């Protein structure tokens, strides 16, 4: 199990402990005491008391459902008290900025010198797909010359421990060179806190006059990488490997949200129907 999975279970345990104390005024409950009301009330607690989103409720209830299934297999209980409870992950739009917005940001003069580092890190993520946590732990050992003679980032995602191998393009390569020697350890970048990055990104987006429907955070850069490279023709299978996704179904979300990709695909296919169109127009 990855560290993030372990942390998730700790969080679920803490929420369950607090919920049982507040709702049942006790410290623990046996599996045989669980009823269908328990999981529905826990759902309500997460949703309304903690103001969790639907997908967060899904994340926190699934381990509870799994534990009950395990209890049945172990013979601790005979029937599933939660069999009537259903919850599914809702598909959400992934915020991203357009290729022309990335260009605007690249050309933007930061409103304050201290924003320049975050600007460079955001652009680095736009061209590598690395998330904040993965950029923060990036070391010189992760940069390797590969079979094709190019430099690659060879790493494993902190979130999932899945391999993520990305060939370095000129832009991220120059950013790495720019910050060479700025850290006193093996890490490549002197990365600020995530909160600082998000604050500075907000200022930079405003300065660059980039208009978006959703709030832009540092993680937006990773989604921008996904949509931008898919739009430019990188196959889903390759993109999935580059982004370190466990399943290609995760990568397919990017295919659903980029209108530019659909437009480019139509540009490619339209000429193939030209003869049919001409014949049809001549006949009417």
mmCIF file of C-alpha atoms in Angstrom:
data_model
loop_
_atom_site.group_PDB
_atom_site.id
_atom_site.type_symbol
_atom_site.label_atom_id
_atom_site.label_comp_id
_atom_site.label_asym_id
_atom_site.label_seq_id
_atom_site.Cartn_x
_atom_site.Cartn_y
_atom_site.Cartn_z
ATOM 1 C CA UNK A 1 0.000 0.000 0.000
ATOM 2 C CA UNK A 2 1.166 3.513 -0.746
ATOM 3 C CA UNK A 3 1.601 6.176 1.915
ATOM 4 C CA UNK A 4 -1.452 8.048 0.586
ATOM 5 C CA UNK A 5 -3.635 4.924 1.020
ATOM 6 C CA UNK A 6 -2.369 4.503 4.575
ATOM 7 C CA UNK A 7 -3.107 8.164 5.311
ATOM 8 C CA UNK A 8 -6.608 7.754 3.875
ATOM 9 C CA UNK A 9 -7.358 4.853 6.227
ATOM 10 C CA UNK A 10 -6.077 6.843 9.199
ATOM 11 C CA UNK A 11 -8.407 9.703 8.213
ATOM 12 C CA UNK A 12 -11.365 7.312 7.855
ATOM 13 C CA UNK A 13 -10.573 5.837 11.283
ATOM 14 C CA UNK A 14 -10.498 9.303 12.851
ATOM 15 C CA UNK A 15 -13.794 10.306 11.230
ATOM 16 C CA UNK A 16 -15.435 7.052 12.339
ATOM 17 C CA UNK A 17 -14.181 7.485 15.901
ATOM 18 C CA UNK A 18 -15.553 11.026 16.122
ATOM 19 C CA UNK A 19 -18.847 10.012 14.479
ATOM 20 C CA UNK A 20 -19.424 7.089 16.881
ATOM 21 C CA UNK A 21 -18.666 9.295 19.887
ATOM 22 C CA UNK A 22 -21.006 12.066 18.737
ATOM 23 C CA UNK A 23 -23.848 9.863 17.477
ATOM 24 C CA UNK A 24 -23.709 6.862 19.812
ATOM 25 C CA UNK A 25 -21.852 8.353 22.825
ATOM 26 C CA UNK A 26 -19.349 5.509 22.998
ATOM 27 C CA UNK A 27 -15.808 4.711 21.890
ATOM 28 C CA UNK A 28 -16.374 1.646 19.726
ATOM 29 C CA UNK A 29 -18.964 -0.647 18.129
ATOM 30 C CA UNK A 30 -18.944 -4.349 17.301
ATOM 31 C CA UNK A 31 -19.639 -5.499 13.736
ATOM 32 C CA UNK A 32 -22.792 -7.303 14.918
ATOM 33 C CA UNK A 33 -24.202 -3.987 16.152
ATOM 34 C CA UNK A 34 -24.039 -2.331 12.742
ATOM 35 C CA UNK A 35 -27.287 -1.601 10.913
ATOM 36 C CA UNK A 36 -28.217 0.039 7.614
ATOM 37 C CA UNK A 37 -28.828 3.251 9.567
ATOM 38 C CA UNK A 38 -25.175 3.373 10.629
ATOM 39 C CA UNK A 39 -23.727 3.834 7.143
ATOM 40 C CA UNK A 40 -26.477 6.276 6.117
ATOM 41 C CA UNK A 41 -25.879 8.373 9.225
ATOM 42 C CA UNK A 42 -22.122 8.260 8.628
ATOM 43 C CA UNK A 43 -22.772 9.429 5.054
ATOM 44 C CA UNK A 44 -24.927 12.277 6.408
ATOM 45 C CA UNK A 45 -22.236 13.176 8.959
ATOM 46 C CA UNK A 46 -19.549 13.400 6.275
ATOM 47 C CA UNK A 47 -21.769 15.250 3.837
ATOM 48 C CA UNK A 48 -23.355 17.833 6.120
ATOM 49 C CA UNK A 49 -21.391 18.032 9.371
ATOM 50 C CA UNK A 50 -17.995 17.933 7.667
ATOM 51 C CA UNK A 51 -19.206 19.564 4.425
ATOM 52 C CA UNK A 52 -17.517 16.859 2.337
ATOM 53 C CA UNK A 53 -18.111 16.660 -1.407
ATOM 54 C CA UNK A 54 -19.892 13.632 -2.859
ATOM 55 C CA UNK A 55 -16.642 12.091 -4.090
ATOM 56 C CA UNK A 56 -14.974 12.621 -0.710
ATOM 57 C CA UNK A 57 -17.904 10.806 0.929
ATOM 58 C CA UNK A 58 -17.293 7.977 -1.551
ATOM 59 C CA UNK A 59 -13.592 7.870 -0.636
ATOM 60 C CA UNK A 60 -14.385 7.656 3.110
ATOM 61 C CA UNK A 61 -17.288 5.183 2.959
ATOM 62 C CA UNK A 62 -15.683 2.638 0.620
ATOM 63 C CA UNK A 63 -13.158 1.414 3.245
ATOM 64 C CA UNK A 64 -16.024 0.957 5.736
ATOM 65 C CA UNK A 65 -17.956 -1.131 3.203
ATOM 66 C CA UNK A 66 -14.801 -3.143 2.498
ATOM 67 C CA UNK A 67 -14.272 -3.847 6.221
ATOM 68 C CA UNK A 68 -17.817 -5.206 6.535
ATOM 69 C CA UNK A 69 -17.204 -7.493 3.542
ATOM 70 C CA UNK A 70 -14.021 -8.698 5.245
ATOM 71 C CA UNK A 71 -15.918 -9.317 8.499
ATOM 72 C CA UNK A 72 -18.382 -11.528 6.587
ATOM 73 C CA UNK A 73 -15.520 -13.525 5.026
ATOM 74 C CA UNK A 74 -13.939 -13.974 8.466
ATOM 75 C CA UNK A 75 -17.253 -15.211 9.907
ATOM 76 C CA UNK A 76 -17.622 -12.306 12.339
ATOM 77 C CA UNK A 77 -21.082 -11.534 10.937
ATOM 78 C CA UNK A 78 -23.374 -13.441 8.608
ATOM 79 C CA UNK A 79 -25.272 -10.759 6.675
ATOM 80 C CA UNK A 80 -24.204 -7.428 5.226
ATOM 81 C CA UNK A 81 -25.959 -4.622 7.139
ATOM 82 C CA UNK A 82 -25.005 -2.156 4.395
ATOM 83 C CA UNK A 83 -26.289 -4.127 1.399
ATOM 84 C CA UNK A 84 -28.942 -1.501 0.558
ATOM 85 C CA UNK A 85 -26.459 1.389 0.649
ATOM 86 C CA UNK A 86 -25.142 2.518 -2.731
ATOM 87 C CA UNK A 87 -22.706 5.267 -3.665
ATOM 88 C CA UNK A 88 -20.702 5.814 -6.845
ATOM 89 C CA UNK A 89 -17.895 8.162 -7.748
ATOM 90 C CA UNK A 90 -19.146 11.126 -9.770
ATOM 91 C CA UNK A 91 -17.117 12.130 -12.810
ATOM 92 C CA UNK A 92 -15.871 15.683 -12.420
ATOM 93 C CA UNK A 93 -14.442 18.177 -14.858
ATOM 94 C CA UNK A 94 -10.714 18.618 -14.497
ATOM 95 C CA UNK A 95 -9.724 22.244 -14.500
ATOM 96 C CA UNK A 96 -7.042 23.166 -17.015
ATOM 97 C CA UNK A 97 -5.824 26.155 -18.988
ATOM 98 C CA UNK A 98 -5.437 26.304 -22.751
ATOM 99 C CA UNK A 99 -2.171 26.141 -24.687
ATOM 100 C CA UNK A 100 -2.450 29.850 -25.510
ATOM 101 C CA UNK A 101 -2.931 30.567 -21.791
ATOM 102 C CA UNK A 102 0.292 28.689 -21.024
ATOM 103 C CA UNK A 103 2.014 30.915 -23.596
ATOM 104 C CA UNK A 104 0.521 34.009 -21.922
ATOM 105 C CA UNK A 105 1.839 32.840 -18.566
ATOM 106 C CA UNK A 106 5.289 32.166 -20.023
ATOM 107 C CA UNK A 107 5.452 35.709 -21.390
ATOM 108 C CA UNK A 108 4.016 37.283 -18.234
ATOM 109 C CA UNK A 109 6.349 39.390 -16.091
ATOM 110 C CA UNK A 110 5.556 38.395 -12.480
ATOM 111 C CA UNK A 111 4.014 41.208 -10.390
ATOM 112 C CA UNK A 112 6.674 40.498 -7.763
ATOM 113 C CA UNK A 113 10.099 38.794 -8.110
ATOM 114 C CA UNK A 114 9.201 36.148 -5.512
ATOM 115 C CA UNK A 115 6.476 34.835 -7.856
ATOM 116 C CA UNK A 116 8.993 33.863 -10.539
ATOM 117 C CA UNK A 117 9.913 30.520 -8.960
ATOM 118 C CA UNK A 118 6.271 29.429 -8.740
ATOM 119 C CA UNK A 119 5.669 30.572 -12.314
ATOM 120 C CA UNK A 120 8.585 28.407 -13.497
ATOM 121 C CA UNK A 121 7.426 25.414 -11.442
ATOM 122 C CA UNK A 122 3.886 25.713 -12.826
ATOM 123 C CA UNK A 123 5.194 25.829 -16.404
ATOM 124 C CA UNK A 124 7.508 22.893 -15.598
ATOM 125 C CA UNK A 125 4.449 20.906 -14.519
ATOM 126 C CA UNK A 126 2.570 21.920 -17.686
ATOM 127 C CA UNK A 127 5.319 20.266 -19.757
ATOM 128 C CA UNK A 128 6.039 17.217 -17.575
ATOM 129 C CA UNK A 129 2.705 16.422 -15.932
ATOM 130 C CA UNK A 130 4.371 16.105 -12.528
ATOM 131 C CA UNK A 131 2.192 16.951 -9.539
ATOM 132 C CA UNK A 132 3.359 19.269 -6.739
ATOM 133 C CA UNK A 133 4.489 16.401 -4.475
ATOM 134 C CA UNK A 134 6.465 14.781 -7.299
ATOM 135 C CA UNK A 135 8.240 18.019 -8.257
ATOM 136 C CA UNK A 136 9.097 18.608 -4.612
ATOM 137 C CA UNK A 137 10.857 15.226 -4.301
ATOM 138 C CA UNK A 138 12.521 15.404 -7.729
ATOM 139 C CA UNK A 139 16.288 14.823 -7.478
ATOM 140 C CA UNK A 140 19.183 14.884 -9.914
ATOM 141 C CA UNK A 141 19.126 11.074 -9.900
ATOM 142 C CA UNK A 142 15.666 11.213 -11.507
ATOM 143 C CA UNK A 143 17.128 12.908 -14.602
ATOM 144 C CA UNK A 144 18.658 10.215 -16.803
ATOM 145 C CA UNK A 145 19.821 9.802 -20.379
ATOM 146 C CA UNK A 146 17.664 7.092 -21.872
ATOM 147 C CA UNK A 147 17.787 4.665 -24.837
ATOM 148 C CA UNK A 148 16.977 7.399 -27.393
ATOM 149 C CA UNK A 149 19.784 9.726 -26.310
ATOM 150 C CA UNK A 150 17.355 12.208 -24.732
ATOM 151 C CA UNK A 151 17.078 13.158 -21.079
ATOM 152 C CA UNK A 152 14.108 11.684 -19.228
ATOM 153 C CA UNK A 153 12.528 12.136 -15.821
ATOM 154 C CA UNK A 154 12.431 8.624 -14.370
ATOM 155 C CA UNK A 155 10.360 8.632 -11.192
ATOM 156 C CA UNK A 156 7.475 7.079 -9.291
ATOM 157 C CA UNK A 157 4.400 9.069 -8.318
ATOM 158 C CA UNK A 158 4.235 9.797 -4.600
ATOM 159 C CA UNK A 159 0.440 9.391 -4.630
ATOM 160 C CA UNK A 160 0.262 5.936 -6.212
ATOM 161 C CA UNK A 161 3.871 4.641 -6.383
ATOM 162 C CA UNK A 162 3.314 4.064 -10.119
ATOM 163 C CA UNK A 163 6.198 4.676 -12.546
ATOM 164 C CA UNK A 164 6.040 7.979 -14.426
ATOM 165 C CA UNK A 165 8.594 8.408 -17.220
ATOM 166 C CA UNK A 166 8.575 11.667 -19.170
ATOM 167 C CA UNK A 167 11.015 12.790 -21.853
ATOM 168 C CA UNK A 168 12.322 16.267 -21.118
ATOM 169 C CA UNK A 169 11.410 18.888 -23.678
ATOM 170 C CA UNK A 170 13.502 22.025 -24.049
ATOM 171 C CA UNK A 171 11.309 24.227 -21.817
ATOM 172 C CA UNK A 172 11.448 22.067 -18.651
ATOM 173 C CA UNK A 173 15.118 21.326 -19.383
ATOM 174 C CA UNK A 174 15.921 25.057 -19.337
ATOM 175 C CA UNK A 175 13.958 25.502 -16.105
ATOM 176 C CA UNK A 176 16.042 22.765 -14.456
ATOM 177 C CA UNK A 177 19.236 24.482 -15.654
ATOM 178 C CA UNK A 178 17.985 27.834 -14.334
ATOM 179 C CA UNK A 179 17.719 26.510 -10.763
ATOM 180 C CA UNK A 180 20.895 24.443 -10.777
ATOM 181 C CA UNK A 181 22.828 25.099 -7.571
ATOM 182 C CA UNK A 182 19.939 26.829 -5.771
ATOM 183 C CA UNK A 183 19.413 23.990 -3.275
ATOM 184 C CA UNK A 184 21.833 22.655 -0.678
ATOM 185 C CA UNK A 185 20.589 19.085 -0.980
ATOM 186 C CA UNK A 186 19.908 16.582 -3.760
ATOM 187 C CA UNK A 187 16.567 18.140 -4.718
ATOM 188 C CA UNK A 188 16.369 20.048 -7.995
ATOM 189 C CA UNK A 189 14.004 22.851 -6.978
ATOM 190 C CA UNK A 190 13.617 24.941 -3.798
ATOM 191 C CA UNK A 191 9.857 24.297 -3.775
ATOM 192 C CA UNK A 192 7.673 26.551 -1.559
ATOM 193 C CA UNK A 193 4.652 25.185 0.314
ATOM 194 C CA UNK A 194 1.626 24.141 -1.717
ATOM 195 C CA UNK A 195 -0.414 26.959 -0.164
ATOM 196 C CA UNK A 196 2.217 29.520 -1.202
ATOM 197 C CA UNK A 197 2.285 28.089 -4.724
ATOM 198 C CA UNK A 198 -1.495 28.344 -5.029
ATOM 199 C CA UNK A 199 -1.510 31.938 -3.767
ATOM 200 C CA UNK A 200 1.222 32.988 -6.197
ATOM 201 C CA UNK A 201 -0.444 31.151 -9.097
ATOM 202 C CA UNK A 202 -3.620 33.140 -8.462
ATOM 203 C CA UNK A 203 -1.665 36.407 -8.713
ATOM 204 C CA UNK A 204 0.129 35.267 -11.873
ATOM 205 C CA UNK A 205 -3.098 34.163 -13.593
ATOM 206 C CA UNK A 206 -4.600 37.563 -12.810
ATOM 207 C CA UNK A 207 -1.514 39.407 -14.101
ATOM 208 C CA UNK A 208 -1.476 37.350 -17.322
ATOM 209 C CA UNK A 209 -5.191 38.143 -17.809
ATOM 210 C CA UNK A 210 -6.099 34.480 -18.129
ATOM 211 C CA UNK A 211 -9.841 33.913 -17.789
ATOM 212 C CA UNK A 212 -11.025 30.505 -16.558
ATOM 213 C CA UNK A 213 -14.287 29.049 -15.275
ATOM 214 C CA UNK A 214 -12.561 27.238 -12.420
ATOM 215 C CA UNK A 215 -10.028 28.438 -9.888
ATOM 216 C CA UNK A 216 -6.469 27.772 -11.055
ATOM 217 C CA UNK A 217 -4.264 25.975 -8.528
ATOM 218 C CA UNK A 218 -0.841 24.390 -8.887
ATOM 219 C CA UNK A 219 -2.489 21.038 -9.675
ATOM 220 C CA UNK A 220 -4.182 22.680 -12.675
ATOM 221 C CA UNK A 221 -0.797 22.451 -14.412
ATOM 222 C CA UNK A 222 -0.886 18.640 -14.335
ATOM 223 C CA UNK A 223 -4.368 18.626 -15.879
ATOM 224 C CA UNK A 224 -3.149 21.178 -18.423
ATOM 225 C CA UNK A 225 -0.361 18.789 -19.409
ATOM 226 C CA UNK A 226 -2.921 16.018 -19.922
ATOM 227 C CA UNK A 227 -5.293 18.038 -22.082
ATOM 228 C CA UNK A 228 -2.589 19.931 -23.981
ATOM 229 C CA UNK A 229 -0.586 16.865 -24.993
ATOM 230 C CA UNK A 230 -3.691 14.839 -25.814
ATOM 231 C CA UNK A 231 -4.901 17.691 -28.030
ATOM 232 C CA UNK A 232 -1.558 17.707 -29.822
ATOM 233 C CA UNK A 233 -1.933 14.039 -30.708
ATOM 234 C CA UNK A 234 -0.203 12.056 -27.944
ATOM 235 C CA UNK A 235 -2.073 8.693 -27.750
ATOM 236 C CA UNK A 236 -3.982 7.882 -24.562
ATOM 237 C CA UNK A 237 -1.762 4.873 -23.877
ATOM 238 C CA UNK A 238 1.420 6.979 -23.971
ATOM 239 C CA UNK A 239 -0.143 9.790 -21.941
ATOM 240 C CA UNK A 240 -1.283 7.304 -19.301
ATOM 241 C CA UNK A 241 2.298 6.026 -18.895
ATOM 242 C CA UNK A 242 3.711 9.550 -18.778
ATOM 243 C CA UNK A 243 1.241 10.636 -16.097
ATOM 244 C CA UNK A 244 1.699 7.510 -13.997
ATOM 245 C CA UNK A 245 -1.978 6.549 -14.034
ATOM 246 C CA UNK A 246 -2.913 3.139 -12.635
ATOM 247 C CA UNK A 247 -5.694 2.729 -15.187
ATOM 248 C CA UNK A 248 -6.169 4.181 -18.658
ATOM 249 C CA UNK A 249 -9.756 5.000 -17.631
ATOM 250 C CA UNK A 250 -8.300 7.843 -15.541
ATOM 251 C CA UNK A 251 -6.530 9.213 -18.609
ATOM 252 C CA UNK A 252 -9.693 8.904 -20.699
ATOM 253 C CA UNK A 253 -11.260 11.675 -18.616
ATOM 254 C CA UNK A 254 -8.948 14.098 -20.429
ATOM 255 C CA UNK A 255 -10.278 12.882 -23.778
ATOM 256 C CA UNK A 256 -13.797 13.860 -22.722
ATOM 257 C CA UNK A 257 -13.028 17.426 -21.720
ATOM 258 C CA UNK A 258 -10.909 18.814 -24.518
ATOM 259 C CA UNK A 259 -12.962 20.340 -27.336
ATOM 260 C CA UNK A 260 -9.756 21.295 -29.133
ATOM 261 C CA UNK A 261 -8.888 17.596 -29.508
ATOM 262 C CA UNK A 262 -12.315 16.879 -30.991
ATOM 263 C CA UNK A 263 -11.911 19.817 -33.380
ATOM 264 C CA UNK A 264 -8.455 18.631 -34.492
ATOM 265 C CA UNK A 265 -9.739 15.093 -35.003
ATOM 266 C CA UNK A 266 -12.549 16.453 -37.183
ATOM 267 C CA UNK A 267 -10.016 18.510 -39.175
ATOM 268 C CA UNK A 268 -8.152 15.282 -39.916
ATOM 269 C CA UNK A 269 -11.196 13.257 -40.912
ATOM 270 C CA UNK A 270 -13.180 15.875 -42.860
ATOM 271 C CA UNK A 271 -10.973 15.806 -46.032
ATOM 272 C CA UNK A 272 -11.557 12.052 -46.285
ATOM 273 C CA UNK A 273 -15.244 12.727 -46.953
ATOM 274 C CA UNK A 274 -14.618 15.498 -49.498
ATOM 275 C CA UNK A 275 -15.446 13.323 -52.544
ATOM 276 C CA UNK A 276 -18.682 12.150 -50.930
ATOM 277 C CA UNK A 277 -19.635 15.731 -50.066
ATOM 278 C CA UNK A 278 -18.963 16.942 -53.609
ATOM 279 C CA UNK A 279 -21.013 14.098 -55.093
ATOM 280 C CA UNK A 280 -23.879 14.812 -52.715
ATOM 281 C CA UNK A 281 -23.840 18.560 -53.395
ATOM 282 C CA UNK A 282 -23.808 17.937 -57.151
ATOM 283 C CA UNK A 283 -26.842 15.687 -56.841
ATOM 284 C CA UNK A 284 -29.103 18.096 -54.951
#
